[in-house]
XYZ file of C-alpha atoms in Angstrom:
622
model
C -31.496 11.856 38.847
C -28.328 9.921 38.970
C -26.754 10.171 35.783
C -24.209 7.431 33.772
C -20.997 7.017 34.587
C -18.632 9.029 31.968
C -15.797 7.608 30.093
C -13.017 9.182 32.138
C -14.548 8.108 35.052
C -15.188 4.746 34.967
C -11.114 4.224 33.723
C -9.744 7.794 36.355
C -11.295 5.913 39.617
C -11.140 2.545 39.329
C -7.866 1.776 41.126
C -7.015 -1.942 41.564
C -5.207 -3.517 44.305
C -2.690 -6.701 44.387
C 0.455 -8.276 45.697
C -0.975 -7.407 49.389
C 1.534 -8.583 52.025
C 1.924 -8.905 56.005
C 4.723 -7.395 58.285
C 4.048 -7.708 62.206
C 1.513 -5.544 63.124
C 1.221 -3.805 59.493
C -0.727 -4.557 55.807
C 1.142 -3.804 52.545
C -0.586 -3.758 49.150
C -0.002 -2.508 45.647
C -2.850 0.141 43.970
C -3.023 1.067 40.323
C -2.917 4.661 39.982
C -4.717 5.178 36.286
C -4.363 8.873 36.420
C -0.160 8.468 35.373
C -0.216 4.975 34.679
C 1.932 4.265 37.328
C 1.621 1.734 40.509
C 2.473 2.976 44.060
C 2.530 1.187 47.511
C 0.426 1.806 49.878
C 0.722 0.531 54.168
C -2.307 0.164 56.699
C -1.394 0.284 60.759
C -2.150 1.081 64.098
C -1.948 5.103 63.117
C -3.789 4.820 59.458
C -3.431 4.473 56.127
C -0.828 6.073 54.163
C 0.904 5.878 50.685
C 4.303 4.321 50.758
C 6.699 6.690 50.009
C 9.348 4.832 47.845
C 9.922 8.091 45.316
C 9.547 8.812 41.653
C 7.978 6.148 39.373
C 6.156 2.859 39.578
C 6.857 -0.569 41.698
C 6.586 -3.340 38.305
C 8.225 -6.478 38.054
C 8.443 -7.111 33.929
C 9.914 -10.589 34.848
C 8.268 -12.885 31.995
C 6.425 -10.145 30.532
C 3.536 -10.435 33.573
C 5.574 -9.687 36.909
C 4.561 -10.063 40.401
C 5.764 -10.624 43.120
C 7.504 -7.072 42.875
C 8.280 -6.295 46.373
C 8.915 -8.117 50.079
C 9.117 -6.465 53.491
C 10.901 -7.410 56.320
C 11.048 -5.725 59.760
C 13.187 -2.715 59.172
C 13.066 -2.177 55.432
C 10.981 -2.367 52.297
C 12.767 -3.871 48.831
C 10.864 -3.459 45.372
C 11.619 -3.400 41.703
C 11.307 0.083 40.501
C 9.627 0.437 37.038
C 13.889 -0.017 34.891
C 13.993 -2.793 36.758
C 16.511 -2.101 38.537
C 15.723 -2.499 42.319
C 15.304 0.051 45.726
C 14.857 -0.847 49.535
C 13.622 1.995 51.676
C 14.351 2.056 55.590
C 11.196 2.022 57.207
C 12.725 4.023 61.037
C 14.126 6.552 58.787
C 12.494 6.604 56.049
C 15.627 7.039 53.012
C 15.707 5.257 49.800
C 18.551 3.585 48.874
C 19.389 1.946 45.214
C 19.783 -1.794 46.231
C 21.365 -3.359 42.348
C 21.500 -0.306 40.181
C 22.276 -3.248 37.070
C 20.009 -2.723 34.387
C 20.537 -5.264 32.118
C 18.311 -7.641 34.336
C 14.481 -8.001 35.227
C 13.094 -9.659 38.893
C 10.277 -10.642 40.202
C 8.823 -12.880 42.732
C 10.478 -10.971 45.815
C 10.037 -12.995 49.137
C 11.478 -12.152 52.496
C 13.702 -14.273 54.008
C 13.508 -12.584 57.638
C 15.882 -14.747 59.613
C 18.999 -13.929 57.077
C 17.954 -10.163 56.570
C 17.300 -10.659 53.173
C 15.363 -11.087 49.952
C 14.662 -14.130 47.945
C 13.751 -13.014 43.912
C 14.370 -14.547 40.829
C 16.485 -12.646 38.768
C 16.153 -12.895 34.331
C 19.278 -12.073 32.297
C 20.618 -12.369 28.933
C 17.431 -14.479 28.581
C 18.882 -17.574 32.316
C 16.941 -17.281 35.507
C 18.408 -17.959 38.255
C 16.869 -17.750 42.095
C 18.360 -15.300 44.088
C 19.117 -13.840 47.606
C 19.580 -9.999 47.638
C 21.534 -8.799 50.924
C 21.334 -5.683 53.128
C 24.532 -4.217 51.735
C 23.400 -4.752 48.300
C 25.624 -7.825 47.757
C 23.526 -10.413 44.819
C 24.055 -14.146 45.543
C 22.890 -17.195 43.329
C 21.409 -19.551 44.927
C 20.496 -21.883 42.241
C 20.708 -21.741 38.697
C 19.995 -23.868 35.510
C 16.239 -24.355 34.850
C 14.136 -22.377 32.843
C 12.085 -20.307 35.156
C 11.860 -19.974 38.537
C 8.702 -19.272 40.664
C 8.397 -17.206 43.751
C 10.219 -19.140 46.651
C 8.972 -20.090 50.094
C 10.738 -19.697 53.373
C 10.209 -21.867 56.215
C 10.052 -20.441 59.524
C 13.122 -20.944 61.042
C 14.938 -20.038 57.697
C 16.483 -23.601 57.624
C 13.919 -24.570 54.392
C 13.381 -23.232 50.708
C 10.776 -23.897 48.457
C 9.519 -23.444 44.565
C 8.597 -24.732 41.492
C 9.533 -24.631 38.143
C 8.945 -25.236 34.424
C 11.064 -25.521 31.435
C 10.270 -24.407 27.949
C 8.072 -25.448 25.974
C 6.042 -26.350 28.717
C 3.868 -22.970 30.436
C 3.821 -22.934 34.330
C 0.428 -24.272 34.442
C 1.197 -27.444 32.189
C 3.919 -28.663 33.679
C 5.909 -28.141 36.447
C 8.236 -29.387 39.013
C 8.671 -28.661 42.834
C 12.142 -28.533 43.984
C 12.952 -28.117 47.638
C 16.377 -27.268 49.521
C 18.220 -26.722 52.753
C 19.729 -23.710 54.020
C 23.352 -23.187 54.840
C 24.768 -21.528 57.903
C 26.490 -19.334 55.466
C 23.107 -18.442 53.461
C 23.895 -20.641 50.369
C 21.390 -24.078 49.341
C 22.208 -27.581 49.108
C 20.634 -30.562 48.771
C 18.019 -29.140 46.205
C 16.165 -31.879 44.901
C 13.106 -31.706 42.349
C 9.879 -33.830 41.934
C 7.041 -33.893 40.001
C 3.537 -34.783 40.501
C 2.851 -38.567 41.186
C 1.229 -37.864 37.999
C 1.487 -35.307 35.092
C 0.572 -32.179 36.044
C 1.162 -28.767 37.199
C 2.290 -27.078 40.805
C 2.268 -23.894 42.296
C 2.397 -21.773 45.527
C 4.621 -24.438 47.734
C 3.918 -22.767 51.577
C 5.747 -24.167 54.894
C 3.392 -24.502 57.691
C 5.647 -25.784 61.148
C 8.047 -28.787 59.487
C 4.841 -29.311 56.776
C 5.369 -27.494 52.924
C 1.746 -27.222 51.833
C 1.671 -27.029 47.629
C -1.505 -26.805 45.315
C -1.359 -29.226 42.345
C -3.486 -30.050 39.580
C -2.787 -33.128 39.246
C -5.868 -35.143 39.681
C -7.700 -33.018 37.553
C -7.998 -29.724 40.028
C -5.366 -27.376 41.625
C -6.115 -28.907 45.001
C -4.096 -28.399 48.191
C -1.375 -31.374 48.635
C 0.817 -31.907 51.711
C 4.375 -32.969 50.522
C 6.348 -34.901 52.933
C 9.123 -37.490 53.300
C 9.164 -41.339 54.384
C 11.319 -43.479 54.521
C 13.530 -40.734 52.018
C 10.920 -40.205 49.381
C 8.308 -37.582 49.631
C 4.846 -38.449 49.630
C 2.244 -36.540 48.257
C -0.743 -36.284 51.069
C -3.895 -34.910 49.634
C -6.028 -32.406 51.592
C -9.966 -33.072 51.998
C -10.612 -30.376 49.495
C -13.333 -30.643 47.230
C -12.846 -31.357 43.357
C -12.551 -27.232 42.489
C -10.178 -25.357 41.451
C -7.955 -23.679 44.384
C -5.788 -21.286 42.288
C -5.257 -19.532 39.209
C -3.511 -19.711 35.987
C 0.257 -19.141 37.220
C 0.557 -16.046 35.250
C 2.170 -13.809 37.762
C 4.901 -15.371 40.248
C 4.060 -14.767 44.178
C 0.153 -14.839 44.594
C -1.185 -16.902 47.446
C -4.358 -18.725 46.923
C -4.599 -20.217 50.680
C -3.359 -19.033 53.871
C -2.659 -21.248 57.650
C -4.680 -20.090 60.215
C -2.991 -19.065 63.606
C -4.854 -21.097 65.782
C -4.725 -24.117 63.675
C -6.546 -24.985 60.453
C -6.494 -23.325 57.028
C -8.324 -20.232 54.820
C -8.475 -21.514 50.699
C -9.977 -19.969 47.940
C -12.606 -22.279 45.828
C -13.801 -21.292 42.060
C -17.080 -22.394 41.560
C -18.658 -21.631 38.437
C -16.321 -18.289 38.362
C -17.233 -17.212 41.452
C -14.443 -16.901 44.076
C -15.513 -18.675 47.545
C -13.560 -18.466 50.771
C -13.644 -21.241 52.760
C -12.897 -21.670 56.474
C -11.669 -24.746 57.643
C -10.735 -26.168 61.176
C -11.162 -28.777 63.384
C -12.500 -30.951 60.957
C -15.327 -28.222 60.010
C -15.152 -25.632 56.674
C -17.503 -22.731 56.900
C -18.311 -20.034 53.807
C -17.181 -17.079 54.688
C -17.186 -13.034 53.689
C -19.973 -14.527 51.266
C -20.629 -11.165 49.630
C -17.330 -10.646 47.636
C -16.681 -12.622 44.893
C -12.653 -13.553 44.638
C -9.896 -13.147 46.600
C -6.010 -12.604 46.792
C -2.841 -12.928 48.758
C -4.093 -14.298 51.982
C -2.131 -14.012 54.929
C -2.592 -14.937 58.593
C -3.469 -12.082 61.132
C -3.716 -11.974 64.995
C -7.226 -13.445 64.727
C -8.651 -15.251 61.554
C -6.944 -13.403 58.304
C -6.208 -10.306 55.777
C -6.823 -10.194 52.125
C -7.778 -8.378 48.764
C -11.268 -9.003 48.591
C -12.979 -8.148 45.649
C -16.771 -8.089 44.661
C -19.654 -6.998 41.585
C -20.379 -3.364 43.897
C -17.831 -2.070 44.656
C -13.970 -1.367 44.421
C -10.680 -3.849 45.706
C -10.288 -3.429 49.698
C -8.441 -5.158 51.702
C -10.156 -7.268 53.718
C -9.735 -8.527 57.267
C -11.844 -11.404 57.783
C -12.535 -13.313 61.604
C -11.779 -16.918 62.115
C -14.715 -16.920 64.462
C -17.601 -14.938 63.384
C -16.636 -15.314 59.687
C -17.183 -11.222 59.454
C -15.448 -9.021 56.851
C -14.407 -5.827 57.512
C -12.957 -3.538 55.335
C -9.317 -2.195 56.055
C -9.188 0.129 53.159
C -10.676 0.739 49.517
C -13.937 -0.864 48.810
C -15.935 2.118 47.812
C -19.293 1.831 46.703
C -19.819 4.102 43.730
C -21.210 7.555 44.385
C -24.711 7.475 44.759
C -24.766 10.659 41.831
C -24.136 7.386 39.205
C -26.029 4.905 38.776
C -26.021 1.716 41.058
C -24.121 -1.053 39.140
C -25.709 -3.806 37.846
C -25.188 -6.998 39.245
C -23.657 -10.363 36.532
C -25.991 -13.083 36.283
C -24.333 -16.048 35.832
C -25.330 -18.493 33.410
C -24.095 -21.657 31.980
C -24.717 -23.103 28.843
C -24.961 -26.730 28.403
C -23.124 -29.284 26.139
C -24.185 -29.814 22.889
C -22.408 -32.835 21.465
C -19.991 -35.311 23.436
C -16.654 -33.550 22.852
C -18.088 -30.302 24.350
C -18.367 -29.502 27.979
C -20.335 -26.262 29.428
C -19.507 -23.411 29.270
C -19.533 -20.168 31.821
C -19.884 -16.749 31.915
C -21.937 -13.889 33.495
C -24.375 -11.360 32.122
C -24.596 -7.851 32.589
C -28.317 -6.823 31.640
C -28.545 -2.847 30.528
C -30.392 -0.520 32.531
C -33.049 0.423 30.441
C -37.347 0.759 30.449
C -37.242 -0.720 27.142
C -39.234 -4.223 26.927
C -37.111 -4.903 23.955
C -34.244 -7.649 23.616
C -31.187 -5.097 24.009
C -27.770 -5.122 21.626
C -24.787 -7.352 23.542
C -21.658 -7.374 23.639
C -19.008 -10.576 24.002
C -16.300 -10.217 25.686
C -13.104 -12.955 25.108
C -10.673 -12.410 28.397
C -6.819 -12.110 27.421
C -4.930 -15.144 27.957
C -6.346 -17.382 26.718
C -5.686 -19.423 29.494
C -7.165 -16.601 31.916
C -11.086 -15.654 32.803
C -13.468 -13.551 34.149
C -14.768 -13.014 37.567
C -17.564 -11.432 38.640
C -16.276 -8.641 40.203
C -16.917 -4.570 39.512
C -15.698 -3.138 36.710
C -16.899 0.670 35.669
C -16.375 -0.065 32.282
C -18.364 -2.873 32.176
C -21.028 -0.620 33.646
C -20.513 1.831 31.243
C -21.959 -0.217 28.740
C -24.959 -1.253 30.633
C -25.978 2.683 31.765
C -26.066 3.119 27.796
C -28.382 0.410 26.796
C -26.110 -2.956 26.037
C -25.640 -6.003 27.738
C -22.103 -7.101 28.524
C -21.696 -10.988 28.494
C -18.050 -12.186 29.244
C -17.362 -15.664 29.047
C -15.012 -18.254 29.747
C -14.764 -20.106 27.042
C -12.728 -23.496 26.335
C -9.074 -23.301 28.135
C -10.095 -20.714 30.540
C -9.034 -21.245 34.211
C -11.300 -21.953 37.012
C -12.935 -25.368 35.329
C -10.248 -27.895 36.518
C -7.345 -29.093 34.408
C -9.121 -31.121 31.630
C -11.068 -27.783 30.536
C -7.738 -25.717 30.547
C -5.736 -28.103 28.213
C -8.970 -28.762 25.524
C -7.513 -25.754 24.270
C -4.390 -27.503 22.859
C -4.077 -27.024 18.973
C -7.665 -26.134 18.877
C -6.975 -21.949 19.892
C -9.350 -20.278 17.137
C -11.941 -22.413 16.908
C -12.782 -24.239 20.380
C -12.899 -20.036 22.021
C -14.530 -19.040 19.344
C -17.359 -21.748 18.945
C -18.220 -20.996 22.459
C -18.374 -17.519 21.692
C -21.523 -18.237 18.987
C -22.730 -20.923 21.772
C -23.361 -18.469 24.135
C -24.661 -15.761 21.961
C -27.202 -17.762 20.345
C -28.234 -19.508 23.585
C -28.783 -15.581 25.338
C -30.797 -14.703 21.826
C -32.909 -17.820 22.516
C -33.565 -17.258 26.382
C -34.720 -13.519 24.725
C -32.065 -11.751 27.124
C -30.415 -10.022 24.004
C -31.316 -9.453 20.689
C -29.889 -12.111 18.463
C -29.531 -9.580 15.375
C -27.390 -6.592 17.266
C -24.669 -9.064 19.149
C -21.114 -7.736 18.994
C -17.669 -9.277 19.768
C -14.209 -7.817 21.186
C -11.733 -8.691 23.168
C -7.585 -7.967 24.597
C -4.847 -9.754 23.507
C -5.557 -12.922 22.967
C -9.340 -12.170 23.388
C -8.539 -10.138 20.026
C -8.351 -13.272 18.348
C -10.423 -14.970 19.242
C -12.926 -11.863 18.114
C -10.890 -11.396 15.150
C -11.628 -15.226 14.153
C -15.437 -15.613 15.357
C -15.706 -12.947 12.341
C -13.570 -14.775 9.813
C -15.078 -17.672 10.804
C -18.864 -16.618 11.100
C -21.210 -13.963 10.144
C -22.717 -13.533 13.501
C -21.697 -10.734 14.774
C -22.793 -7.021 14.381
C -19.309 -5.679 14.274
C -15.835 -6.699 16.060
C -13.190 -4.969 17.978
C -9.976 -5.750 18.477
C -7.965 -3.959 21.630
C -4.378 -5.142 20.904
C -5.398 -8.402 19.807
C -3.234 -10.793 18.095
C -3.784 -10.690 14.223
C -0.995 -12.839 12.839
C 0.388 -15.813 15.143
C 3.651 -16.827 13.233
C 4.573 -13.228 13.421
C 3.874 -13.281 16.820
C 5.846 -16.693 17.851
C 8.750 -14.808 16.562
C 8.713 -11.795 18.061
C 7.518 -12.661 21.537
C 8.817 -12.712 25.010
C 10.948 -16.405 26.076
C 8.385 -17.005 29.363
C 5.512 -17.425 25.728
C 7.882 -18.972 23.243
C 6.579 -21.987 23.114
C 2.945 -21.452 23.977
C 1.815 -20.825 20.699
C 3.310 -24.511 19.086
C 0.617 -25.612 21.988
C -2.475 -23.504 21.189
C -1.587 -24.266 17.528
C 0.397 -26.588 17.085
C 4.129 -26.923 15.844
C 4.010 -24.463 12.582
C 6.120 -27.039 10.284
C 4.221 -30.120 11.202
C 0.427 -27.870 11.026
C 1.697 -25.159 8.275
C -2.806 -25.509 7.192
C -3.853 -24.859 10.413
C -2.092 -21.997 11.252
C -3.008 -20.140 7.823
C -6.275 -21.033 8.548
C -6.396 -19.416 11.731
C -4.346 -16.420 11.431
C -6.840 -13.603 11.082
C -4.190 -11.352 8.893
C -4.809 -14.046 6.225
C -7.933 -14.088 6.053
C -9.663 -10.316 6.257
C -11.511 -10.936 3.117
C -13.820 -12.919 4.903
C -14.838 -10.155 7.482
C -18.249 -8.924 6.701
C -18.700 -7.241 10.032
C -16.958 -3.633 10.692
C -14.245 -3.615 12.465
C -12.652 -1.345 14.801
C -8.965 -1.672 16.431
C -6.818 0.058 18.745
C -2.699 -0.552 19.294
C -0.342 0.592 21.002
C 2.763 2.173 19.261
C 4.788 0.691 22.187
C 3.796 -3.234 22.572
C 5.984 -5.202 22.952
C 3.992 -8.339 22.783
C 1.557 -8.013 19.698
C 3.663 -6.266 17.289
C 2.039 -2.827 15.824
C 2.902 -3.152 12.444
C -0.046 -6.601 12.169
C -3.132 -4.742 13.233
C -1.396 -1.567 10.566
C -1.060 -4.712 8.093
C -4.811 -6.213 9.246
C -6.442 -2.647 9.135
C -4.757 -2.022 5.612
C -5.751 -5.465 4.209
C -9.748 -4.177 5.233
C -9.472 -0.814 3.555
C -8.817 -2.345 0.568
C -11.497 -4.350 0.618
C -13.907 -1.340 1.131
C -14.916 -2.534 4.322
C -15.904 -0.107 7.269
C -13.111 0.190 9.619
C -11.148 2.349 11.936
C -7.897 2.133 13.897
C -7.046 4.216 16.848
C -2.933 4.210 17.406
C -1.361 5.630 20.778
C 1.962 5.818 20.104
C 3.252 5.934 23.802
C 1.053 2.795 25.374
C 2.722 -0.482 25.511
C 0.515 -4.256 25.657
C -2.487 -2.834 27.302
C -2.979 0.507 27.734
C -2.197 2.093 31.303
C -2.902 6.098 30.538
C -6.577 6.763 31.749
C -6.929 9.574 28.781
C -6.298 6.445 26.498
C -8.741 4.222 28.401
C -11.337 6.890 28.231
C -11.066 7.791 24.638
C -11.352 3.779 23.592
C -14.148 3.540 25.583
C -15.811 6.740 24.171
C -14.869 5.311 20.258
C -16.220 1.966 21.188
C -19.426 3.803 22.080
C -19.465 5.790 19.196
C -18.713 2.833 16.965
C -21.110 0.012 18.404
C -23.480 3.095 18.769
C -24.015 4.125 15.184
C -24.846 0.189 14.389
C -28.094 0.178 16.982
C -29.492 3.848 15.808
C -32.830 3.176 17.193
C -31.155 2.400 21.093
C -32.942 4.957 23.133
C -29.899 5.097 25.328
C -27.740 6.316 22.550
C -27.408 10.017 22.436
C -26.885 12.142 19.423
C -23.716 13.969 20.367
C -22.428 10.747 20.994
C -22.327 9.550 17.446
C -20.047 12.252 16.384
C -17.427 11.548 14.260
C -14.268 9.282 16.155
C -10.961 11.389 16.718
C -8.211 8.563 15.430
C -5.058 9.173 17.001
C -2.069 8.771 15.149
């Protein structure tokens, strides 16, 4: 008989793929290694699949705190950003590894190959100033453009004569308001004639790419992130809309260098559309549109190949994969990854999409995914509502063994795309402005009530948890309501004002957008600070915190826990001294999962799936 997945297997056996790149006949991608918390580079070509020997340590950009574009591939070499933010290169012929940029007082990201000049373009931040840079093979570093607050990953035309990028200025985030820049590349490799242009009306623009002489972008100035062609006529840039439907064709650009579309070599486009939280891959050729790779639910890093495209594919029933999609047949072939769970472990539970209709004129429908438990019991199960991080991010219907861990132990899991989430258009995303800690938690309660009313979950056994900003939403829900059986904060925000003072430059204006100017809206900030209202939390609470967290300063969590302890509230704190914001080591992730299970399970003693041995006292790390 198949056994439930263990906490360690759920965490250690889950490798995530990212940042796929193509050079010639070779495909490259990054893969996480949970056992060590590192990230490695892999390569697939005609000779097979192998791990690229980039030496010790991870490949990881820390630009803007979230990175992206951590490496680039040229015909003769690979250039990457190491854990300490120094830049290295690897000769693909000799295998020799050399230090390209030794300075350690800068962060790098958005690396893009410029093969016509045998160099890599990148974004550098040093002394809280960003610039668009060129990294020569000799190690020479050249400033191409500077003076803007933030730079997105650049795009280079096929002949190397033009470059484009996006930028944004404080206090904006890149999904609120941004500008498209274009410049020509001179004979000696500098840029000239750089000019910026905002979309025709207020909006954000991302993912520029050249197709021949044409420049394409994705912009949401008409309400959805859709493809636009930007062309110059009579000395003016014109924005020409594609025939793509009114759906988001991209995600919020937290990281640099993402690609949700690519041209096909025989003409036409491959594009991702997000519909009710599901990523759909569509091919558009000769005026005809065809949905392909239907069994997959999200697609990232699209790149053209000889007969179609390659990308990173994600599905609800298997691990991340490198996919090859044939443009003629629409068939999807797995080139790497894509493993289905071991047959000795219970088969994955498929997510069930649900939509909670708008209840008032000032609300919009809220979408989410319910994962029902594997159980023969006819009774409605306990449910864990999960608020995703961001908060301008989203929950996707993709395989997550940690969700399966719960389903195999009698719990349902509901992931909610609350107000402010990406994937439902600009209006839905921007409705969180000034309403963080209000609109999001209201949506979590709406979803809990809806699922209970449908008989899908037990109304009396609803738990809520979240990571980072999702932890804030969970804590505010516990402050404002008595709807939840317990609350779990996974390195969650407890004091937004202290976070505002300590956060990195990228998000330095984000808190004011979420809650308003603290001087003008002092009462709002106070009302939406969980640390000030611990006395209003009436349910048990459990906290997880990394000692090296630079986003949610560890002292915030300690103060929140102390306030609950002073009131005699049931509370646990689990401390991981060597972890930062988001736990990287599988052993710590597994301990967190086991601790949550013991904590929640003790509150649902009649759950037949919860075994006595799983309710032993939790071991707290200190």
